[in-house]
PDB file of C-alpha atoms in Angstrom:
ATOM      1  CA  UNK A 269      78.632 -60.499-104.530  1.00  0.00           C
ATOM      2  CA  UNK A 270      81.018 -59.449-107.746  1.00  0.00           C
ATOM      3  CA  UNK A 271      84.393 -60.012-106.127  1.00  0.00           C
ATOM      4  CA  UNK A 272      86.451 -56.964-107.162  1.00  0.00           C
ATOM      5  CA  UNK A 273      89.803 -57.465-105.291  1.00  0.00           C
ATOM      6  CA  UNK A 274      91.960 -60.613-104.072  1.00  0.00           C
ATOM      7  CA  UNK A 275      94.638 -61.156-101.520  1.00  0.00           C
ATOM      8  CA  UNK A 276      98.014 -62.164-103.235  1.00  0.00           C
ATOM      9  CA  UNK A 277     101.208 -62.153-101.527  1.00  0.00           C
ATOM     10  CA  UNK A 278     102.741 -58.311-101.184  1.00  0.00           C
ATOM     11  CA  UNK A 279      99.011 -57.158-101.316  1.00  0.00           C
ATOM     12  CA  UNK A 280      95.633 -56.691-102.759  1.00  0.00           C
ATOM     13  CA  UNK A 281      94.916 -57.012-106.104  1.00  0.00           C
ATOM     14  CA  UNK A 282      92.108 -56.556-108.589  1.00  0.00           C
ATOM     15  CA  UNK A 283      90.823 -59.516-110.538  1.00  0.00           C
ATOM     16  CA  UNK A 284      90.252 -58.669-113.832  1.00  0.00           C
ATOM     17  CA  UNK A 285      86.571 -57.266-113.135  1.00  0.00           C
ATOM     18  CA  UNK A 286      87.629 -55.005-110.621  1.00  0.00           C
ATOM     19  CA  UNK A 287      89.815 -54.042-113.731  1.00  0.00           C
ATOM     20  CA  UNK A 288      87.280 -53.203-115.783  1.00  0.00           C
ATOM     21  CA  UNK A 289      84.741 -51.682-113.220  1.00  0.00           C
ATOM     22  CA  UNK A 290      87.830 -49.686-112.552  1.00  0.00           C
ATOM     23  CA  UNK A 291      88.485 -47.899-115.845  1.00  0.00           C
ATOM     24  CA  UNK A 292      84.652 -47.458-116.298  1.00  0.00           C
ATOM     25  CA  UNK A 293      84.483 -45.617-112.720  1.00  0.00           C
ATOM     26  CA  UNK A 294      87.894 -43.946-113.950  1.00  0.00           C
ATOM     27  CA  UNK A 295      85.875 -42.909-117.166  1.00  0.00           C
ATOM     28  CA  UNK A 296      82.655 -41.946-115.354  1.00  0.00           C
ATOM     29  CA  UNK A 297      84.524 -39.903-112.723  1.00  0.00           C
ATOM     30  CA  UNK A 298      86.475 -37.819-115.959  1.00  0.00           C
ATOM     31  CA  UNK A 299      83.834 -37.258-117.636  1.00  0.00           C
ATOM     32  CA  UNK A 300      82.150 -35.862-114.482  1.00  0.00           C
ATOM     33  CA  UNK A 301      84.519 -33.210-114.425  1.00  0.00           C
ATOM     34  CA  UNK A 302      84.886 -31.824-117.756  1.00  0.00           C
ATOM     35  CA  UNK A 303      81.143 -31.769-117.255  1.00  0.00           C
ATOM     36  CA  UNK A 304      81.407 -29.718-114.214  1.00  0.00           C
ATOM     37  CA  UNK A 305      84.242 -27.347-115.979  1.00  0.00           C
ATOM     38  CA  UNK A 306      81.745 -26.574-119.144  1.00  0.00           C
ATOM     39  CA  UNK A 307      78.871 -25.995-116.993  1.00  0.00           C
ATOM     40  CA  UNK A 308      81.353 -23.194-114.733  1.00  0.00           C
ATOM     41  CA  UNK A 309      82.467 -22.028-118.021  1.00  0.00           C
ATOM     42  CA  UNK A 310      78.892 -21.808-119.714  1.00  0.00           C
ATOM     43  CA  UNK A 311      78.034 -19.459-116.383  1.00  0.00           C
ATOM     44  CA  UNK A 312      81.040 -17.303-117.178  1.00  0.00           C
ATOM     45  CA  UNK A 313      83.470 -18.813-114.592  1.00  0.00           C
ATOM     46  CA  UNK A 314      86.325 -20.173-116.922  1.00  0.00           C
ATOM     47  CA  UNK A 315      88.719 -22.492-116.337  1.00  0.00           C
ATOM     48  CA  UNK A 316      91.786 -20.909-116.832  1.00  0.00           C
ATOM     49  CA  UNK A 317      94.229 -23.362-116.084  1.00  0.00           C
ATOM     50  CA  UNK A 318      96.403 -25.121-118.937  1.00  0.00           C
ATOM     51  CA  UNK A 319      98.521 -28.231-117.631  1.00  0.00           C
ATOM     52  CA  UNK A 320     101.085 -28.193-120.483  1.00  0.00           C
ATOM     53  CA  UNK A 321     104.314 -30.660-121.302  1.00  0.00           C
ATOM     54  CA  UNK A 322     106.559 -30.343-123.518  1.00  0.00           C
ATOM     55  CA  UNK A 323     110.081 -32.353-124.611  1.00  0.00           C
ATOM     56  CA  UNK A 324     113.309 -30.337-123.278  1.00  0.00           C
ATOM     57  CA  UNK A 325     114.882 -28.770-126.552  1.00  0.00           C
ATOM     58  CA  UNK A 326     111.627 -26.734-126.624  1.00  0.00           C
ATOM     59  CA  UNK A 327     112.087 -24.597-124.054  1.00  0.00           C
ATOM     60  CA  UNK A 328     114.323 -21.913-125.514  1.00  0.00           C
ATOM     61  CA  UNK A 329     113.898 -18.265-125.719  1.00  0.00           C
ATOM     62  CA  UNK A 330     111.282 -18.773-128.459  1.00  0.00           C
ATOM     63  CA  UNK A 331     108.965 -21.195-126.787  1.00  0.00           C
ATOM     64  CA  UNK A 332     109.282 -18.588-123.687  1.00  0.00           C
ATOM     65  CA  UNK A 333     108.072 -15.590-126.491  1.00  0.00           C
ATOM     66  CA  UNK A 334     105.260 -18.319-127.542  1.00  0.00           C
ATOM     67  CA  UNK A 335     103.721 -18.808-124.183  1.00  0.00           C
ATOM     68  CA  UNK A 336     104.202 -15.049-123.083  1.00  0.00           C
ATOM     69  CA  UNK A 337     102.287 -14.116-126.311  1.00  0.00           C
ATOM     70  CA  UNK A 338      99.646 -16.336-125.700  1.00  0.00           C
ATOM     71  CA  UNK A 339      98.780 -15.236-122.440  1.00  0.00           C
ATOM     72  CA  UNK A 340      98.621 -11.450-123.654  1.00  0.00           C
ATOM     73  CA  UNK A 341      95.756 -13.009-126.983  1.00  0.00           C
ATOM     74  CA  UNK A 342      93.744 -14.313-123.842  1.00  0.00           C
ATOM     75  CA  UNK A 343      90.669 -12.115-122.514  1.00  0.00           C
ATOM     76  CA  UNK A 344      91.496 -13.996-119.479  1.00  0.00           C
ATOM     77  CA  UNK A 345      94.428 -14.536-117.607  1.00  0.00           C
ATOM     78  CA  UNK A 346      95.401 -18.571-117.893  1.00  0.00           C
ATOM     79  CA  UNK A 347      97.015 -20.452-115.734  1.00  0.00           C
ATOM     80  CA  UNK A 348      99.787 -22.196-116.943  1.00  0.00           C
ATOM     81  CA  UNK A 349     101.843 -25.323-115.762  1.00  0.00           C
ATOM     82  CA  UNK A 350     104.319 -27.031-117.383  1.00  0.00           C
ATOM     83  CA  UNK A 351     105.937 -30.555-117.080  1.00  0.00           C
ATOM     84  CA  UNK A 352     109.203 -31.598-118.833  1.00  0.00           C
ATOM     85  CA  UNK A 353     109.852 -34.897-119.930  1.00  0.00           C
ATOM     86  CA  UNK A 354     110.585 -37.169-123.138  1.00  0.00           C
ATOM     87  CA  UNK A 355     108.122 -37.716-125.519  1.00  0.00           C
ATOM     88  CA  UNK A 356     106.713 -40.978-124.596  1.00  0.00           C
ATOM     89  CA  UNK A 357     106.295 -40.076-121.229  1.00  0.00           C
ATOM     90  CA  UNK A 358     104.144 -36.900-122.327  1.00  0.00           C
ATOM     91  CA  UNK A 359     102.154 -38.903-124.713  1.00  0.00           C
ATOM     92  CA  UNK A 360     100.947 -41.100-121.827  1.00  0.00           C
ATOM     93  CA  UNK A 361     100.434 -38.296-119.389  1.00  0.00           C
ATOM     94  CA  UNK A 362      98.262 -36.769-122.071  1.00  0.00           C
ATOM     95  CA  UNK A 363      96.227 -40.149-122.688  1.00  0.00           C
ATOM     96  CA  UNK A 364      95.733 -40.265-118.259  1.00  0.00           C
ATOM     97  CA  UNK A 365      94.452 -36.740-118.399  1.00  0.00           C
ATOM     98  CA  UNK A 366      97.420 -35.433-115.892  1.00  0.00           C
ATOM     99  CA  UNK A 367      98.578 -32.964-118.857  1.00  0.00           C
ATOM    100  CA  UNK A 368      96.264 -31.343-121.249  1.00  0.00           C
ATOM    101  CA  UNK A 369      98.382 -30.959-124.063  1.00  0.00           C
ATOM    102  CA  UNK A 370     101.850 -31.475-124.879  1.00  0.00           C
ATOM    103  CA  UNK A 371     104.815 -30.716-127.428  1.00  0.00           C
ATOM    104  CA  UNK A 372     106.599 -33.970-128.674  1.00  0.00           C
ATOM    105  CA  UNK A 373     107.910 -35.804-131.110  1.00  0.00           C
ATOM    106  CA  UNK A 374     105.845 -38.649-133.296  1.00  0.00           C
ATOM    107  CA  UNK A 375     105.628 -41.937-132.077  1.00  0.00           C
ATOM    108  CA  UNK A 376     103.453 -44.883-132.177  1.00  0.00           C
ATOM    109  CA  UNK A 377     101.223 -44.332-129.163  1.00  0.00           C
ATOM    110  CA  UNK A 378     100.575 -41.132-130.655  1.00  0.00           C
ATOM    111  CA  UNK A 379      98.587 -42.419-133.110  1.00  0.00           C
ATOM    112  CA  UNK A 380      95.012 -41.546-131.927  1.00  0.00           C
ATOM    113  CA  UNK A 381      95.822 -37.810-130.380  1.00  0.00           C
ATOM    114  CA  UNK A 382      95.015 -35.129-132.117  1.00  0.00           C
ATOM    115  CA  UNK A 383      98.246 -33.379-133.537  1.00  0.00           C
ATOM    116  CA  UNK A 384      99.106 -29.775-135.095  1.00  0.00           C
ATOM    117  CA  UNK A 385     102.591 -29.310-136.397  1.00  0.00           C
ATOM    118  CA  UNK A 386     104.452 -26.568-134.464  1.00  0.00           C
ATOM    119  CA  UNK A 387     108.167 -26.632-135.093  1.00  0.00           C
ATOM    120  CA  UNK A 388     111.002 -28.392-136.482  1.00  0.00           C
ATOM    121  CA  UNK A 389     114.886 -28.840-136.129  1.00  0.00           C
ATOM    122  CA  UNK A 390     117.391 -29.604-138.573  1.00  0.00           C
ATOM    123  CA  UNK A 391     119.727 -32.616-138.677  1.00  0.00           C
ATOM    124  CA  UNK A 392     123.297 -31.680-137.683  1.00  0.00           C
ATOM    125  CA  UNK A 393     127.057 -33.456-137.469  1.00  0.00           C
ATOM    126  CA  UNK A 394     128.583 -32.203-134.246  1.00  0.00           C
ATOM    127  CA  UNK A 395     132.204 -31.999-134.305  1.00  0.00           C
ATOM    128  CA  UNK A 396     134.620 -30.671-131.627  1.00  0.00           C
ATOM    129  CA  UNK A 397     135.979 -27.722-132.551  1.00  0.00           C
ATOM    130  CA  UNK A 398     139.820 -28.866-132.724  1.00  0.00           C
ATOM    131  CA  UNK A 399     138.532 -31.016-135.371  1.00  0.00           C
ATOM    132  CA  UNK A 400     139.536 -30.167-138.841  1.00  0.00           C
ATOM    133  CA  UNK A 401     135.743 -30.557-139.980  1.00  0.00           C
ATOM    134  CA  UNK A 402     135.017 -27.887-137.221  1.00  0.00           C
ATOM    135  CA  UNK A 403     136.079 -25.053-140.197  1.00  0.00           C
ATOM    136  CA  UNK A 404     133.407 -26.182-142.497  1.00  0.00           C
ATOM    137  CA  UNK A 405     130.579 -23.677-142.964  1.00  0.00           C
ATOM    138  CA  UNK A 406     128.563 -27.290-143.987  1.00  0.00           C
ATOM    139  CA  UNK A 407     128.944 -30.743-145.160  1.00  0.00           C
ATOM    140  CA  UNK A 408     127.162 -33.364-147.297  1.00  0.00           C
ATOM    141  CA  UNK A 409     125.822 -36.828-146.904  1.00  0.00           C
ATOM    142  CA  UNK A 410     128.526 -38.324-148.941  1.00  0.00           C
ATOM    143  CA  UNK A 411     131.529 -36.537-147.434  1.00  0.00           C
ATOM    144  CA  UNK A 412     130.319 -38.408-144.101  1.00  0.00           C
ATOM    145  CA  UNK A 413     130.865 -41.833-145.597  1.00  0.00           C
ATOM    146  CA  UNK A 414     133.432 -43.900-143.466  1.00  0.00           C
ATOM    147  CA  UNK A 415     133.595 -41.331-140.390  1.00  0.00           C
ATOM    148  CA  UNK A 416     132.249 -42.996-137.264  1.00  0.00           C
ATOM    149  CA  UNK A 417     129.302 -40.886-136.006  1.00  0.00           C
ATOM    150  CA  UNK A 418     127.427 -41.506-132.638  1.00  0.00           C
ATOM    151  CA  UNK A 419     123.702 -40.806-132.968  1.00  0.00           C
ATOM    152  CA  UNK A 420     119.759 -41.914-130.961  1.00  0.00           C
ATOM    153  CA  UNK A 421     119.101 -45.001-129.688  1.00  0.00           C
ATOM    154  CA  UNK A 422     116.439 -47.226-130.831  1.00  0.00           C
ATOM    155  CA  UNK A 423     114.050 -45.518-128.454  1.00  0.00           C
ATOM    156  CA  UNK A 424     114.548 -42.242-130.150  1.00  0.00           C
ATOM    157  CA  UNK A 425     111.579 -40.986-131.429  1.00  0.00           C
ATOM    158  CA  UNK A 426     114.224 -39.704-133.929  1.00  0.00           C
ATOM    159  CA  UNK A 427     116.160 -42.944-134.712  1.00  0.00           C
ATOM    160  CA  UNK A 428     113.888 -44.174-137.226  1.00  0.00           C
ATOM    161  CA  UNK A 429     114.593 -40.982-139.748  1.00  0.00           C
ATOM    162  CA  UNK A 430     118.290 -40.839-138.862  1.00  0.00           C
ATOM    163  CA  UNK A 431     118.688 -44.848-139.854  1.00  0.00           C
ATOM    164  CA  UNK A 432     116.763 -44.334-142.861  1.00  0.00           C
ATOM    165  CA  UNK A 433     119.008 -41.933-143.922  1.00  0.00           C
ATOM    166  CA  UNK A 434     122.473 -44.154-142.707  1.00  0.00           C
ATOM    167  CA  UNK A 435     121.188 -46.809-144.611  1.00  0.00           C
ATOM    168  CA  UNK A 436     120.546 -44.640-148.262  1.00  0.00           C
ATOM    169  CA  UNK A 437     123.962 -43.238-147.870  1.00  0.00           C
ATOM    170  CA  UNK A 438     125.920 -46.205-146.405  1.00  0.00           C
ATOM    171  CA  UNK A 439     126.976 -44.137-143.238  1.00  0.00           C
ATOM    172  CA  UNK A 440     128.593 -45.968-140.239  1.00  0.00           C
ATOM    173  CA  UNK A 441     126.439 -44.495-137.049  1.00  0.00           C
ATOM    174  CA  UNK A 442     126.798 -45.887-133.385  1.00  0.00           C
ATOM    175  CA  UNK A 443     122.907 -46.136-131.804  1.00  0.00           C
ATOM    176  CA  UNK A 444     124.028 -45.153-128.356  1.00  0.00           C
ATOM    177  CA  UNK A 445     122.319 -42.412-127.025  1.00  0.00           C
ATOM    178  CA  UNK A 446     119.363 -40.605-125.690  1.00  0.00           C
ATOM    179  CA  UNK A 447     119.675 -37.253-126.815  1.00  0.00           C
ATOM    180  CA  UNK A 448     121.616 -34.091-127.845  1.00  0.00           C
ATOM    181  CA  UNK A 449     122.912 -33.194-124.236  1.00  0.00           C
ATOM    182  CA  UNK A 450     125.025 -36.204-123.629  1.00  0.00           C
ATOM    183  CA  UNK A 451     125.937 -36.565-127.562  1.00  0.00           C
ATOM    184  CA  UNK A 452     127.228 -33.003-127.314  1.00  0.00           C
ATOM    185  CA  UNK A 453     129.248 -34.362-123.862  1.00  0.00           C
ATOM    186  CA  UNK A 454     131.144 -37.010-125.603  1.00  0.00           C
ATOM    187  CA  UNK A 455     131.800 -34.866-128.493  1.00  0.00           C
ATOM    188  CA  UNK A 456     133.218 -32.152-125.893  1.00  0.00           C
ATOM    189  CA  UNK A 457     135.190 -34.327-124.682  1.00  0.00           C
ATOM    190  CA  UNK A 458     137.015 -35.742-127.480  1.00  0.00           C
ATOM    191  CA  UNK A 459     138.070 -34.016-130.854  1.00  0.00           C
ATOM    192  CA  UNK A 460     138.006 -37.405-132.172  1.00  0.00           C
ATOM    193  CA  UNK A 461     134.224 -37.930-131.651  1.00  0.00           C
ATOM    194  CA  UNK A 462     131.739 -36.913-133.916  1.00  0.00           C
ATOM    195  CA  UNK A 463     127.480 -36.945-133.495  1.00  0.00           C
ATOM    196  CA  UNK A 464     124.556 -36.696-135.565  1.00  0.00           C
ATOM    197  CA  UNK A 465     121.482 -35.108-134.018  1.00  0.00           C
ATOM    198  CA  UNK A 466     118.414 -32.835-133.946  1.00  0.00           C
ATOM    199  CA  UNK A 467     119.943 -29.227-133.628  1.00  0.00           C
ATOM    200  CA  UNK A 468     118.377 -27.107-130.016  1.00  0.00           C
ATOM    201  CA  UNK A 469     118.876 -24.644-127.751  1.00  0.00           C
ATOM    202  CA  UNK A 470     120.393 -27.300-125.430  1.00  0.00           C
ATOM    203  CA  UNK A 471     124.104 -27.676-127.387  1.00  0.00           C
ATOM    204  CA  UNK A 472     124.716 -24.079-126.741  1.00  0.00           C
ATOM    205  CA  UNK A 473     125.567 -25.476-122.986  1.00  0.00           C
ATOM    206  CA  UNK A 474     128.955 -27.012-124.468  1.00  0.00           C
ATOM    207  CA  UNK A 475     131.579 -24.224-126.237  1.00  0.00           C
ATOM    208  CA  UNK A 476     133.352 -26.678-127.879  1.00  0.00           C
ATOM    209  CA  UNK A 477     130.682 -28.153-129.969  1.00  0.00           C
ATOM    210  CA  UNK A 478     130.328 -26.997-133.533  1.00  0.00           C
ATOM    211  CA  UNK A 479     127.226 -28.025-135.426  1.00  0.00           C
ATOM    212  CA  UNK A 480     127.413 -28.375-138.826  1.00  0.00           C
ATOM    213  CA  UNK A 481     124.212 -28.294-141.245  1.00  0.00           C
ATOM    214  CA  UNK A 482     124.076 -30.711-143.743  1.00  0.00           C
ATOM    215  CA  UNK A 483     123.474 -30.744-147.023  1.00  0.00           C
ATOM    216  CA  UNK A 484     120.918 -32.466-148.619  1.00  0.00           C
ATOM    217  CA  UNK A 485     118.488 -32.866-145.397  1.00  0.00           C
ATOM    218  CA  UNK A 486     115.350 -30.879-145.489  1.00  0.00           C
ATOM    219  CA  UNK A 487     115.756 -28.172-143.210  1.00  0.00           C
ATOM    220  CA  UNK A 488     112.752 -29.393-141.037  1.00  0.00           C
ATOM    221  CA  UNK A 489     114.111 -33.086-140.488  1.00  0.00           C
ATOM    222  CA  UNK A 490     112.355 -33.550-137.203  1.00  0.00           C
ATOM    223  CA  UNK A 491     108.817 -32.206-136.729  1.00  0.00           C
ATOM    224  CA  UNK A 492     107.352 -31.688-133.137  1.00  0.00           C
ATOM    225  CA  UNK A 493     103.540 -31.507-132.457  1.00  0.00           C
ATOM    226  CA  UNK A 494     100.927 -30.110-130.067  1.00  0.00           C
ATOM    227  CA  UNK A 495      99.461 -33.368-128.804  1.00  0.00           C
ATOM    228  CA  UNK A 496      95.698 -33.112-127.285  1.00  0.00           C
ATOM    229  CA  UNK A 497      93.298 -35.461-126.605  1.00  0.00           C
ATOM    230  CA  UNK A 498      90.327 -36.020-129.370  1.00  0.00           C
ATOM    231  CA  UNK A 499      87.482 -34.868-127.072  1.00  0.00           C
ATOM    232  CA  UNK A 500      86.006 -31.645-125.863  1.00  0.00           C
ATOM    233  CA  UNK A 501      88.712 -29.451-123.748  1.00  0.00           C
ATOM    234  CA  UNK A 502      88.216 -26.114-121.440  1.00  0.00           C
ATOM    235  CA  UNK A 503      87.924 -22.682-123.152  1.00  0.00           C
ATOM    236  CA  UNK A 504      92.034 -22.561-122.259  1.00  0.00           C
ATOM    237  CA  UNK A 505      93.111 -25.650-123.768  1.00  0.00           C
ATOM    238  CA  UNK A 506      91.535 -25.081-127.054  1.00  0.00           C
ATOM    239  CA  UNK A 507      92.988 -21.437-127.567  1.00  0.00           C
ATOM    240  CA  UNK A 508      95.791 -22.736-126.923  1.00  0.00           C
ATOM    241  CA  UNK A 509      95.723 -25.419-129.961  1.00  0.00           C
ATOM    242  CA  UNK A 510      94.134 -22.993-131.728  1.00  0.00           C
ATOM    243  CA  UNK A 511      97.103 -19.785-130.911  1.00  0.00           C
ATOM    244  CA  UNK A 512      99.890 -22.525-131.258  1.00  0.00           C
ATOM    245  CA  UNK A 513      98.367 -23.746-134.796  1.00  0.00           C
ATOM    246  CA  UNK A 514      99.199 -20.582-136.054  1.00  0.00           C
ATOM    247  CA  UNK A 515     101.990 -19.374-134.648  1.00  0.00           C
ATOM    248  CA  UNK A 516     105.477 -19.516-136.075  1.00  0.00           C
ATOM    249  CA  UNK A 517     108.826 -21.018-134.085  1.00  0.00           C
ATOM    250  CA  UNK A 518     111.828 -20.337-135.653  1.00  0.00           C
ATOM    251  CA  UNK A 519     114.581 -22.637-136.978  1.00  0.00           C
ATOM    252  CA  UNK A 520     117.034 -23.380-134.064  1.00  0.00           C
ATOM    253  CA  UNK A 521     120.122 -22.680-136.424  1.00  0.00           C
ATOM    254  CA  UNK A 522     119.074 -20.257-138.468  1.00  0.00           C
ATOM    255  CA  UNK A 523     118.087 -17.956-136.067  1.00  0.00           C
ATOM    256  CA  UNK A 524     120.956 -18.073-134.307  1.00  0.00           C
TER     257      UNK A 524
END
């Protein structure tokens, strides 16, 4: 008899063929369904619900408009969920099938999802706004030569772009952080403090944050994409791919 399991200390454990009978039951079992869903759909009873994530700077006023507009382009009424989270995290959620689709940034494990750009955000310096850079309508690459300047961590889907640029320019930035919200925190708190990161809805939280564009940075520094798996989705998913492919988010800053 195939031995699928073994007793270990803390528990029981699969060997490595109960690994592999596992992700082909796993696969059988999902493939079972969406076979189940078309064949409910293909008798007129769609599937209308849509198990969407989506990275946190997203969900402004605009992605609110987005999803409200879908649902009134539907000739049925979907059922939509949504799941916050970083982009990593949604990214594997998509590959497990526990989300559908997903809005996030570019990364390596991304790689074999299907993608359609949907929006962008533009590279800022935050300052505090007792700083005497706070009065600048802008600034340049060059005039941020020898400031200190906190920006992502390694793990930033972001970091890669934002060191490329450090390194053409010869700017001293501090790899510290996760994102805009606590970046925006330190920079609050200090008039000393300055950050560099993707502008969002999010920085409006702090008053005494100014953003300043910079010069010299496309205005769509950091793309974010509608994730999906490459396989055959419910009615509902793929209007939604299809809506979102088209439709137009504004720039962060200069619609504000």
């Amino acid at each position: 008899m195939l031995c699928l399991t073994v007793e270990v200390s803390g528990g029981v454990h699969l060997t490595e063929a109960g690994g592999l009978m596992y992700e082909h039951v796993s696969t059988a079992l999902r493939s079972y369904e969406k076979g189940l869903a078309a064949a409910r759909e293909t008798l007129g009873n769609v599937n209308s619900e849509l198990k969407l994530g989506t990275i946190y700077a997203m969900q402004g006023k605009f992605f609110s408009e987005a999803i409200s507009e879908f649902q009134e382009a539907c000739t049925f009424n979907p059922l939509i969920k949504i799941e916050q989270a970083y982009s990593r995290e949604l990214i594997a959620r998509v590959h497990k099938g526990s989300i559908d689709a997903a809005f996030a940034s570019l990364v390596n494990e991304a790689k074999d999802l299907k993608k359609v750009v949907c929006w962008s955000q533009p590279l800022v310096l935050a300052v505090n706004s007792k700083s005497k850079l706070a009065e600048r309508s802008s600034i340049t690459l060059e005039e941020l030569a020898g400031l200190e300047i906190s920006t992502y961590n390694k793990e930033s889907p972001v970091y890669n772009g934002v060191n490329s640029l450090a390194r053409k320019n010869g700017l001293n930035l501090s790899y510290s952080f996760d994102d805009e919200i606590t970046m925006s925190s330190m920079v609050t708190a200090n008039p000393n403090v300055a950050a560099m990161f993707c502008h969002s809805f999010l920085v409006k939280a702090f008053e005494d944050v100014v953003c300043l564009p910079i010069r010299g940075v496309p205005a769509d520094f950091h793309k974010v994409y509608l994730m999906s798996r490459r396989e055959s989705q419910p009615k509902v998913v793929e209007e939604f791919i299809d809506f979102m492919g088209q439709y137009r988010f504004p720039n962060v800053l200069l619609s504000e």
